Coordinates of C-alpha atoms in Angstrom, one line a residue:
Chain A
M1 CA -66.8 70.9 -110.5
T2 CA -69.7 70.9 -112.8
V3 CA -71.1 74.1 -114.0
S4 CA -74.7 74.2 -115.2
L5 CA -75.1 75.8 -118.5
P6 CA -78.0 76.6 -120.5
P7 CA -78.5 74.3 -123.5
S8 CA -77.4 76.6 -126.0
L9 CA -74.0 76.7 -124.3
L10 CA -71.4 74.1 -124.0
A11 CA -68.2 74.5 -121.6
T12 CA -64.6 75.3 -123.3
L13 CA -61.5 73.9 -121.6
P14 CA -60.6 75.8 -118.7
G15 CA -58.0 78.6 -119.1
H16 CA -55.0 76.8 -117.7
Y17 CA -55.3 74.4 -120.6
Y18 CA -53.7 77.0 -122.7
T19 CA -51.0 78.1 -120.5
D20 CA -49.6 75.6 -118.3
P21 CA -46.5 74.2 -119.2
S22 CA -47.1 70.9 -117.7
I23 CA -50.0 70.4 -119.8
F24 CA -48.1 71.4 -122.9
T25 CA -45.6 68.7 -122.0
L26 CA -48.3 66.3 -121.7
E27 CA -49.4 67.2 -125.2
Q28 CA -46.0 66.8 -126.5
E29 CA -45.9 63.4 -125.3
R30 CA -49.4 62.1 -126.0
V31 CA -50.4 64.0 -129.0
F32 CA -47.4 65.4 -131.1
E33 CA -45.0 62.5 -130.2
S34 CA -47.9 59.9 -130.5
M35 CA -49.6 60.8 -133.8
W36 CA -48.7 61.5 -137.3
F37 CA -47.5 64.7 -137.9
A38 CA -46.8 66.6 -141.3
V39 CA -43.2 68.0 -141.3
V40 CA -42.2 68.9 -144.7
R41 CA -43.1 69.3 -148.4
S42 CA -41.3 66.5 -150.2
A43 CA -40.4 68.3 -153.2
D44 CA -38.5 70.7 -150.9
L45 CA -36.1 68.0 -150.5
A46 CA -36.0 66.8 -154.3
T47 CA -32.4 65.4 -154.5
P48 CA -30.1 63.2 -152.3
G49 CA -28.7 64.6 -149.3
K50 CA -31.4 67.5 -148.9
F51 CA -32.6 67.7 -145.4
E52 CA -34.6 69.5 -142.9
T53 CA -34.8 69.4 -139.2
V54 CA -38.1 69.9 -137.4
E55 CA -39.3 70.0 -134.0
V56 CA -41.9 67.4 -132.9
G57 CA -43.1 67.6 -129.7
R58 CA -39.8 67.5 -127.7
E59 CA -37.6 65.9 -130.3
S60 CA -35.6 67.4 -133.2
V61 CA -36.5 65.2 -136.2
L62 CA -34.1 64.9 -139.3
I63 CA -35.8 64.3 -142.7
V64 CA -33.4 63.4 -145.6
R65 CA -33.5 62.3 -149.1
G66 CA -31.3 59.2 -149.6
R67 CA -29.1 58.3 -152.5
D68 CA -32.0 55.7 -153.4
G69 CA -34.5 58.6 -153.7
A70 CA -36.5 57.6 -150.6
L71 CA -37.3 60.0 -148.0
R72 CA -36.5 58.8 -144.3
A73 CA -36.6 60.3 -140.8
F74 CA -34.3 60.0 -137.8
L75 CA -34.0 61.4 -134.6
N76 CA -31.6 64.2 -135.0
V77 CA -29.1 62.9 -132.1
C78 CA -25.7 61.1 -132.5
R79 CA -25.7 57.8 -131.0
H80 CA -22.3 58.2 -129.5
R81 CA -22.5 61.1 -127.0
G82 CA -25.8 62.8 -127.9
A83 CA -24.7 66.0 -129.9
K84 CA -27.3 67.3 -132.2
L85 CA -26.3 66.0 -135.3
C86 CA -27.6 68.6 -137.9
V87 CA -27.9 72.1 -136.3
E88 CA -29.1 73.8 -139.2
P89 CA -32.9 73.9 -140.1
S90 CA -32.2 72.7 -143.8
G91 CA -29.2 72.1 -146.0
E92 CA -27.8 69.5 -148.4
A93 CA -25.3 66.9 -147.2
K94 CA -23.0 65.8 -149.7
R95 CA -22.5 62.1 -149.0
S96 CA -23.0 61.5 -145.3
L97 CA -24.3 63.2 -142.1
Q98 CA -21.5 63.8 -139.8
C99 CA -21.6 64.8 -136.1
P100 CA -19.5 67.9 -135.6
Y101 CA -18.2 66.6 -132.1
H102 CA -16.2 63.5 -132.8
A103 CA -17.0 62.9 -136.2
W104 CA -19.3 59.8 -136.0
T105 CA -20.5 59.6 -139.8
Y106 CA -23.7 58.3 -140.9
G107 CA -24.9 57.4 -144.5
L108 CA -28.2 58.9 -145.9
D109 CA -29.8 55.7 -144.8
G110 CA -28.8 56.5 -141.2
K111 CA -26.2 53.5 -141.2
L112 CA -23.1 54.2 -139.3
I113 CA -20.5 54.6 -142.0
A114 CA -17.3 55.9 -140.0
A115 CA -16.1 56.9 -136.9
P116 CA -12.4 57.5 -135.3
N117 CA -11.0 54.0 -134.6
L118 CA -14.2 52.3 -135.7
T119 CA -12.0 49.5 -137.3
K120 CA -10.5 48.7 -133.9
M121 CA -13.9 48.1 -132.6
P122 CA -15.2 45.6 -134.9
D123 CA -18.1 44.3 -132.4
I124 CA -19.9 47.7 -133.3
D125 CA -22.9 46.9 -135.3
R126 CA -23.3 49.8 -137.9
V127 CA -27.1 49.3 -138.2
E128 CA -27.6 49.0 -134.5
Y129 CA -25.5 52.1 -133.7
G130 CA -27.1 53.8 -136.8
L131 CA -29.3 56.8 -136.3
V132 CA -32.5 55.9 -134.8
P133 CA -35.2 55.7 -137.3
V134 CA -38.6 57.5 -137.1
H135 CA -41.7 56.4 -139.3
L136 CA -42.6 58.3 -142.2
K137 CA -45.0 58.4 -144.9
E138 CA -45.9 60.8 -147.7
W139 CA -49.4 62.0 -148.6
L140 CA -50.7 64.9 -150.6
G141 CA -46.8 65.7 -151.3
Y142 CA -46.0 66.0 -147.4
A143 CA -43.6 63.8 -145.4
W144 CA -45.7 63.0 -141.9
V145 CA -43.7 61.3 -139.4
C146 CA -44.7 59.5 -136.4
L147 CA -42.4 59.3 -133.3
A148 CA -44.4 56.4 -131.6
D149 CA -43.1 52.9 -131.6
T150 CA -46.2 51.5 -133.1
P151 CA -47.8 54.6 -135.1
P152 CA -51.7 54.7 -135.0
S153 CA -53.2 53.8 -138.5
F154 CA -52.3 56.5 -141.2
E155 CA -55.3 55.4 -143.1
D156 CA -57.8 56.0 -140.1
T157 CA -56.2 59.0 -138.4
V158 CA -54.9 61.1 -141.1
I159 CA -56.7 60.2 -144.5
G160 CA -59.8 59.3 -142.3
A161 CA -59.7 62.9 -141.3
A162 CA -60.3 64.2 -144.8
R163 CA -62.9 61.4 -145.6
D164 CA -64.8 62.3 -142.5
R165 CA -65.0 66.0 -143.5
L166 CA -65.5 65.5 -147.0
G167 CA -67.8 62.4 -146.8
D168 CA -65.7 60.5 -149.3
T169 CA -62.0 59.1 -149.4
E170 CA -61.5 59.7 -152.9
M171 CA -62.8 63.3 -153.3
I172 CA -59.6 65.1 -151.9
N173 CA -57.7 63.2 -154.8
H174 CA -59.5 65.5 -157.3
W175 CA -57.2 68.1 -156.0
E176 CA -54.0 66.3 -157.1
V177 CA -52.4 67.9 -154.0
D178 CA -48.9 65.9 -154.3
E179 CA -48.6 67.2 -158.2
L180 CA -49.0 70.9 -157.0
D181 CA -46.3 73.3 -156.7
V182 CA -45.9 76.0 -153.8
G183 CA -46.5 79.6 -155.4
R184 CA -46.0 81.0 -152.0
R185 CA -45.1 79.9 -148.4
I186 CA -45.6 82.2 -145.4
V187 CA -44.3 81.5 -141.8
Y188 CA -46.4 82.8 -139.3
D189 CA -44.9 83.3 -135.5
V190 CA -48.1 83.4 -133.5
K191 CA -47.9 84.1 -129.9
A192 CA -50.6 81.6 -128.9
N193 CA -51.5 78.0 -127.8
W194 CA -51.9 75.7 -130.8
K195 CA -55.5 74.6 -129.3
L196 CA -56.7 78.2 -129.9
I197 CA -55.5 78.0 -133.3
I198 CA -57.3 74.9 -134.1
E199 CA -60.6 76.1 -132.4
N200 CA -60.4 79.2 -134.3
F201 CA -60.1 77.3 -137.4
M202 CA -62.9 75.1 -136.8
E203 CA -65.4 78.0 -136.3
C204 CA -66.9 80.5 -138.2
Y205 CA -68.8 82.7 -135.7
H206 CA -66.2 85.2 -136.0
C207 CA -66.1 85.5 -139.6
A208 CA -68.6 88.4 -140.1
T209 CA -66.7 90.2 -137.6
I210 CA -63.0 89.7 -138.5
H211 CA -63.0 88.3 -142.1
P212 CA -64.6 90.9 -144.2
E213 CA -62.6 89.9 -147.4
L214 CA -63.5 86.1 -146.8
T215 CA -67.2 86.7 -146.2
E216 CA -67.3 89.0 -149.5
V217 CA -66.1 85.8 -151.5
L218 CA -68.0 83.2 -149.3
P219 CA -71.5 85.0 -148.1
E220 CA -72.5 81.9 -146.1
F221 CA -69.6 82.3 -143.7
A222 CA -71.3 85.6 -142.3
D223 CA -73.8 83.2 -140.9
G224 CA -71.3 81.5 -138.8
Y225 CA -71.4 77.9 -139.7
A226 CA -67.9 76.9 -140.8
A227 CA -67.2 74.1 -143.5
Q228 CA -66.1 72.1 -140.3
Y229 CA -69.6 72.1 -139.2
Y230 CA -70.7 70.0 -142.2
V231 CA -69.8 66.8 -143.9
G232 CA -69.2 67.1 -147.6
H233 CA -70.3 70.8 -147.8
G234 CA -68.6 73.1 -149.9
A235 CA -69.1 76.8 -149.3
K236 CA -70.4 78.5 -152.4
F237 CA -68.7 81.2 -153.9
A238 CA -70.5 84.7 -154.0
D239 CA -72.2 85.2 -157.6
E240 CA -70.2 88.5 -158.0
A241 CA -66.8 86.7 -157.3
Q242 CA -64.8 85.4 -160.2
G243 CA -62.4 83.4 -158.2
F244 CA -61.2 82.7 -154.4
T245 CA -59.3 86.3 -154.4
V246 CA -59.0 89.1 -152.1
D247 CA -61.0 91.3 -154.6
G248 CA -63.3 88.5 -156.0
R249 CA -61.2 88.8 -159.3
E250 CA -60.7 85.7 -161.6
G251 CA -58.2 82.9 -160.1
L252 CA -55.7 80.7 -161.7
D253 CA -56.3 77.6 -163.6
R254 CA -58.6 75.2 -162.2
I255 CA -56.9 72.0 -160.8
G256 CA -57.5 69.3 -163.5
G257 CA -59.3 66.8 -161.4
V258 CA -61.8 69.0 -159.7
G259 CA -64.9 68.5 -161.0
E260 CA -68.1 70.8 -162.1
D261 CA -69.6 70.0 -158.6
E262 CA -66.7 71.1 -156.8
D263 CA -66.1 74.3 -158.7
R264 CA -66.7 77.6 -157.3
K265 CA -66.7 76.3 -153.9
Y266 CA -64.4 76.2 -150.7
Y267 CA -63.7 73.2 -148.7
A268 CA -61.8 73.0 -145.2
I269 CA -60.4 70.1 -143.4
T270 CA -58.8 69.9 -140.0
V271 CA -56.3 66.7 -139.6
N272 CA -55.5 66.6 -135.9
P273 CA -53.4 67.8 -134.3
Q274 CA -51.4 70.1 -136.6
V275 CA -53.0 70.3 -140.1
F276 CA -55.4 72.6 -142.0
I277 CA -56.2 72.0 -145.5
N278 CA -58.3 74.4 -147.7
L279 CA -59.7 73.3 -151.3
V280 CA -60.8 75.8 -153.8
P281 CA -60.8 74.9 -157.4
D282 CA -57.3 76.7 -158.5
H283 CA -55.5 76.1 -155.4
V284 CA -54.9 74.3 -152.2
I285 CA -53.8 76.0 -148.8
F286 CA -52.1 73.8 -146.6
H287 CA -51.1 74.9 -143.1
R288 CA -48.8 73.1 -140.9
M289 CA -48.6 73.8 -137.0
F290 CA -45.4 73.4 -135.1
P291 CA -46.4 74.0 -131.6
A292 CA -43.4 75.4 -129.9
A293 CA -44.4 76.2 -126.2
A294 CA -47.7 76.7 -124.4
D295 CA -48.0 80.2 -125.6
R296 CA -46.2 80.0 -128.9
T297 CA -47.0 78.2 -132.3
I298 CA -45.2 78.4 -135.9
V299 CA -47.5 78.0 -138.6
V300 CA -46.2 77.3 -142.2
C301 CA -48.8 77.9 -144.7
D302 CA -48.2 76.8 -148.3
W303 CA -50.3 78.3 -151.2
L304 CA -50.3 75.5 -154.0
Y305 CA -50.9 75.8 -157.4
T306 CA -50.8 73.6 -160.7
K307 CA -47.0 73.3 -162.0
Q308 CA -48.0 75.1 -165.0
V309 CA -49.2 78.2 -163.2
V310 CA -46.3 78.2 -160.9
A311 CA -43.7 77.6 -163.8
S312 CA -45.1 80.3 -165.9
G313 CA -44.7 82.8 -163.0
R314 CA -48.3 84.0 -163.2
D315 CA -49.3 86.6 -160.6
V316 CA -50.8 84.6 -157.7
S317 CA -50.8 87.4 -155.2
H318 CA -54.5 88.4 -155.3
S319 CA -55.5 84.5 -154.2
V320 CA -52.4 84.6 -151.8
E321 CA -53.6 87.7 -150.3
L322 CA -57.0 86.6 -149.6
F323 CA -56.1 83.8 -147.1
H324 CA -53.0 85.7 -145.9
R325 CA -55.2 88.2 -144.6
V326 CA -57.6 85.6 -143.1
N327 CA -54.4 84.3 -141.5
Q328 CA -53.3 87.5 -140.0
Q329 CA -56.9 88.3 -138.7
D330 CA -57.2 84.9 -137.2
F331 CA -53.8 84.9 -135.6
D332 CA -54.4 88.4 -134.4
A333 CA -57.5 87.2 -132.7
C334 CA -55.7 84.0 -131.1
E335 CA -53.0 86.4 -129.8
R336 CA -55.7 88.5 -128.1
C337 CA -56.9 85.5 -126.4
Q338 CA -53.7 84.1 -125.1
P339 CA -53.1 86.4 -122.3
A340 CA -56.5 86.1 -121.1
M341 CA -56.3 82.5 -120.6
S342 CA -54.6 83.2 -117.6
S343 CA -57.1 85.5 -116.2
R344 CA -59.3 85.0 -113.3
A345 CA -62.3 85.7 -115.7
Y346 CA -61.1 82.4 -117.5
A347 CA -60.3 80.3 -115.0
R348 CA -63.1 77.8 -115.8
G349 CA -63.1 78.7 -119.4
G350 CA -65.5 80.0 -121.7
V351 CA -68.5 78.9 -123.5
L352 CA -69.2 77.6 -127.0
V353 CA -72.5 78.7 -129.0
P354 CA -74.3 76.1 -131.0
S355 CA -72.5 77.0 -134.2
E356 CA -69.5 76.2 -132.3
H357 CA -70.5 72.9 -130.6
H358 CA -68.5 70.8 -132.7
I359 CA -65.5 72.2 -131.1
A360 CA -66.6 70.3 -127.8
A361 CA -65.7 67.0 -129.6
F362 CA -62.1 68.3 -130.3
H363 CA -61.8 69.1 -126.7
E364 CA -63.3 65.6 -125.7
W365 CA -60.6 63.8 -128.0
L366 CA -57.8 66.0 -126.5
T367 CA -58.7 65.2 -122.8
G368 CA -59.1 61.7 -123.7
R369 CA -55.7 61.4 -125.0
L370 CA -54.0 63.4 -122.1
A371 CA -55.9 61.0 -119.6
R372 CA -54.6 58.0 -121.0
Chain B
M1 CA 2.1 38.2 -151.3
I2 CA -0.8 38.2 -149.3
S3 CA -4.3 36.6 -150.5
V4 CA -7.0 39.1 -150.6
C5 CA -10.2 37.5 -152.1
A6 CA -11.6 36.4 -155.5
L7 CA -11.7 39.2 -158.1
A8 CA -15.4 39.1 -158.4
D9 CA -15.7 39.8 -154.8
I10 CA -14.5 43.4 -155.4
P11 CA -17.3 45.0 -157.6
L12 CA -16.7 48.1 -159.5
G13 CA -16.4 51.2 -157.6
E14 CA -16.1 49.2 -154.4
A15 CA -13.3 48.4 -151.9
V16 CA -12.3 45.4 -149.8
R17 CA -10.4 45.8 -146.7
I18 CA -7.9 43.2 -145.2
D19 CA -7.4 43.7 -141.5
G20 CA -3.8 43.0 -140.1
E21 CA -1.3 45.0 -138.2
T22 CA -1.4 47.5 -140.9
P23 CA -4.9 47.2 -142.7
I24 CA -4.9 47.4 -146.5
A25 CA -7.6 48.6 -148.9
V26 CA -8.1 47.2 -152.5
F27 CA -10.1 49.4 -154.6
N28 CA -11.7 48.3 -158.1
V29 CA -11.8 51.4 -160.4
D30 CA -13.4 50.6 -163.5
G31 CA -11.8 47.3 -163.4
E32 CA -8.4 48.3 -162.5
L33 CA -7.3 47.5 -158.9
Y34 CA -5.3 49.6 -156.6
A35 CA -4.1 48.6 -153.0
I36 CA -3.2 51.4 -150.1
D37 CA -2.6 51.4 -146.5
D38 CA -6.4 51.5 -145.4
T39 CA -6.0 53.7 -142.6
C40 CA -6.0 57.6 -143.1
T41 CA -2.9 59.3 -141.9
H42 CA -4.8 62.0 -140.6
Q43 CA -7.0 60.2 -137.9
D44 CA -7.8 56.4 -137.7
A45 CA -10.4 55.9 -140.3
S46 CA -10.8 53.1 -142.9
L47 CA -10.3 54.8 -146.3
A48 CA -12.2 51.6 -147.6
D49 CA -15.5 53.0 -146.0
G50 CA -14.7 56.2 -148.1
W51 CA -16.0 57.7 -151.3
L52 CA -14.3 56.6 -154.5
E53 CA -14.2 59.1 -157.3
G54 CA -12.0 58.0 -160.3
C55 CA -8.6 57.4 -158.9
M56 CA -9.1 59.0 -155.6
V57 CA -10.7 58.0 -152.5
E58 CA -12.2 60.7 -150.0
C59 CA -11.6 59.7 -146.3
P60 CA -15.3 59.5 -144.7
L61 CA -14.2 61.2 -141.5
H62 CA -12.6 64.5 -142.7
A63 CA -12.6 64.6 -146.4
S64 CA -9.0 64.3 -147.2
C65 CA -8.3 62.8 -150.4
F66 CA -5.8 60.2 -151.5
D67 CA -4.6 59.5 -154.7
L68 CA -4.6 55.5 -155.3
R69 CA -1.8 55.5 -157.8
T70 CA 0.7 57.6 -155.5
G71 CA -0.8 57.5 -152.0
K72 CA -0.5 61.1 -151.8
P73 CA -3.3 63.3 -150.2
T74 CA -4.6 66.3 -152.1
G75 CA -5.3 68.5 -149.4
P76 CA -5.6 68.8 -145.5
P77 CA -6.2 67.6 -143.0
A78 CA -4.2 64.6 -144.3
K79 CA -0.4 65.8 -145.1
V80 CA 1.3 62.3 -145.1
P81 CA 1.0 59.9 -147.7
V82 CA -0.7 56.4 -147.6
R83 CA 1.7 53.7 -148.8
T84 CA 0.7 52.1 -152.1
H85 CA 0.8 48.2 -152.8
R86 CA 1.3 46.2 -156.1
V87 CA -1.8 44.1 -157.0
V88 CA -1.5 40.9 -158.7
V89 CA -4.5 38.9 -160.1
R90 CA -3.9 35.4 -160.7
D91 CA -6.3 32.6 -161.9
G92 CA -9.5 35.2 -160.9
H93 CA -7.8 35.6 -157.5
V94 CA -6.4 38.9 -156.0
Y95 CA -2.9 39.2 -154.0
V96 CA -1.3 42.2 -152.8
D97 CA 2.6 42.5 -152.7
V98 CA 2.9 44.7 -149.2
A99 CA 5.3 47.2 -149.8
V100 CA 8.2 47.3 -147.3
T101 CA 8.6 51.1 -146.8
A102 CA 6.0 54.2 -147.4
S103 CA 5.9 55.5 -150.9
A104 CA 6.8 59.2 -151.3

């Protein structure tokens, strides 16, 4: 049914897109398991044997640093009888990855090394019966995996998202994101559908209402136009603000490659389907979303500073506190919307005002993927 | 005496497994060769697939360590030693003189 709307308004998705488990399953298959998905900060797995397990779509994925120093990703499933191989979210394997069920034992490169009676079964190929590999690329100091047999172009879909927002491919490199260290990490367990979080991040119509601290530092945000509304636009800091901090006090050391043109500005990028990147002169805020259910999303937020700032133990709390508050304010709003998604009042969805119209492109992108 | 392989075919820190009724593993520890029964005495696993550290090899399955010089396990789960065998190198070729009884 087509709803006639005044030209100022565009329709959102209907409410059931945010609550229906069958839609969420379709999203797992056609979005999270089909696209590049940022899983771990590479430096968190600094030495051979260090691993993390993460949920990507419906799969558990194991990311492990090999003896050769390379990061690899595998489906976290023993090839023998299907037991989950690593049950811990993170850890350090001494030499191998061993299934706790029948002790099938894999090298850090995924190859089957040993199994009870394996020598009596010389016809078992150790690569063929090794762990199932998953595509992995590293960019901005994060490991991104793709569960598809043939992944989409990383250049187009991931790096391209930053290029499309910033207006040029090279610009993000000024922040030297892969060289930064994690100054703070906060994990949010948000009782809301992942799309509510993306949509929230894409617009700033709410900023003047729920983000008093943010609009103090970025006055133009009170007008309701988010950085995602533009191409190549950095929101200017308020004249009174010394830095991107909760009380406008001075920030930390400016990142080396950030130029004068980019100083005292805030840039924001969404990389569909689960990454948000905020760039300010002295730090980078990197969000990874892990959609867990139609009504639950885990968000891992890293505040990244120069190695010198982190190593010196300087106080980053005033800059962390600003976006931590923004996150809490945003996620509270998303959690307020989630129960209403199944209301009769929202059965056909809501509306987007002009400063939110670019969210319609996200909806078109999503429904296009689900319709494939 | 059984013929194993050319000396050059056992790189430093590696092992070669000789299949047979009782498989045997020959290890190259910094140029010194040691031969033991290849099968862990706890569960059927190839010690040649294990991890060599000094004169000890760790079973890849349950991490019992065996001393290549004596065949003795250092701790559980393996309790029974593996046999050790004399290694002979002649004209660049490796041979093993298979022991008849288990070494204690």
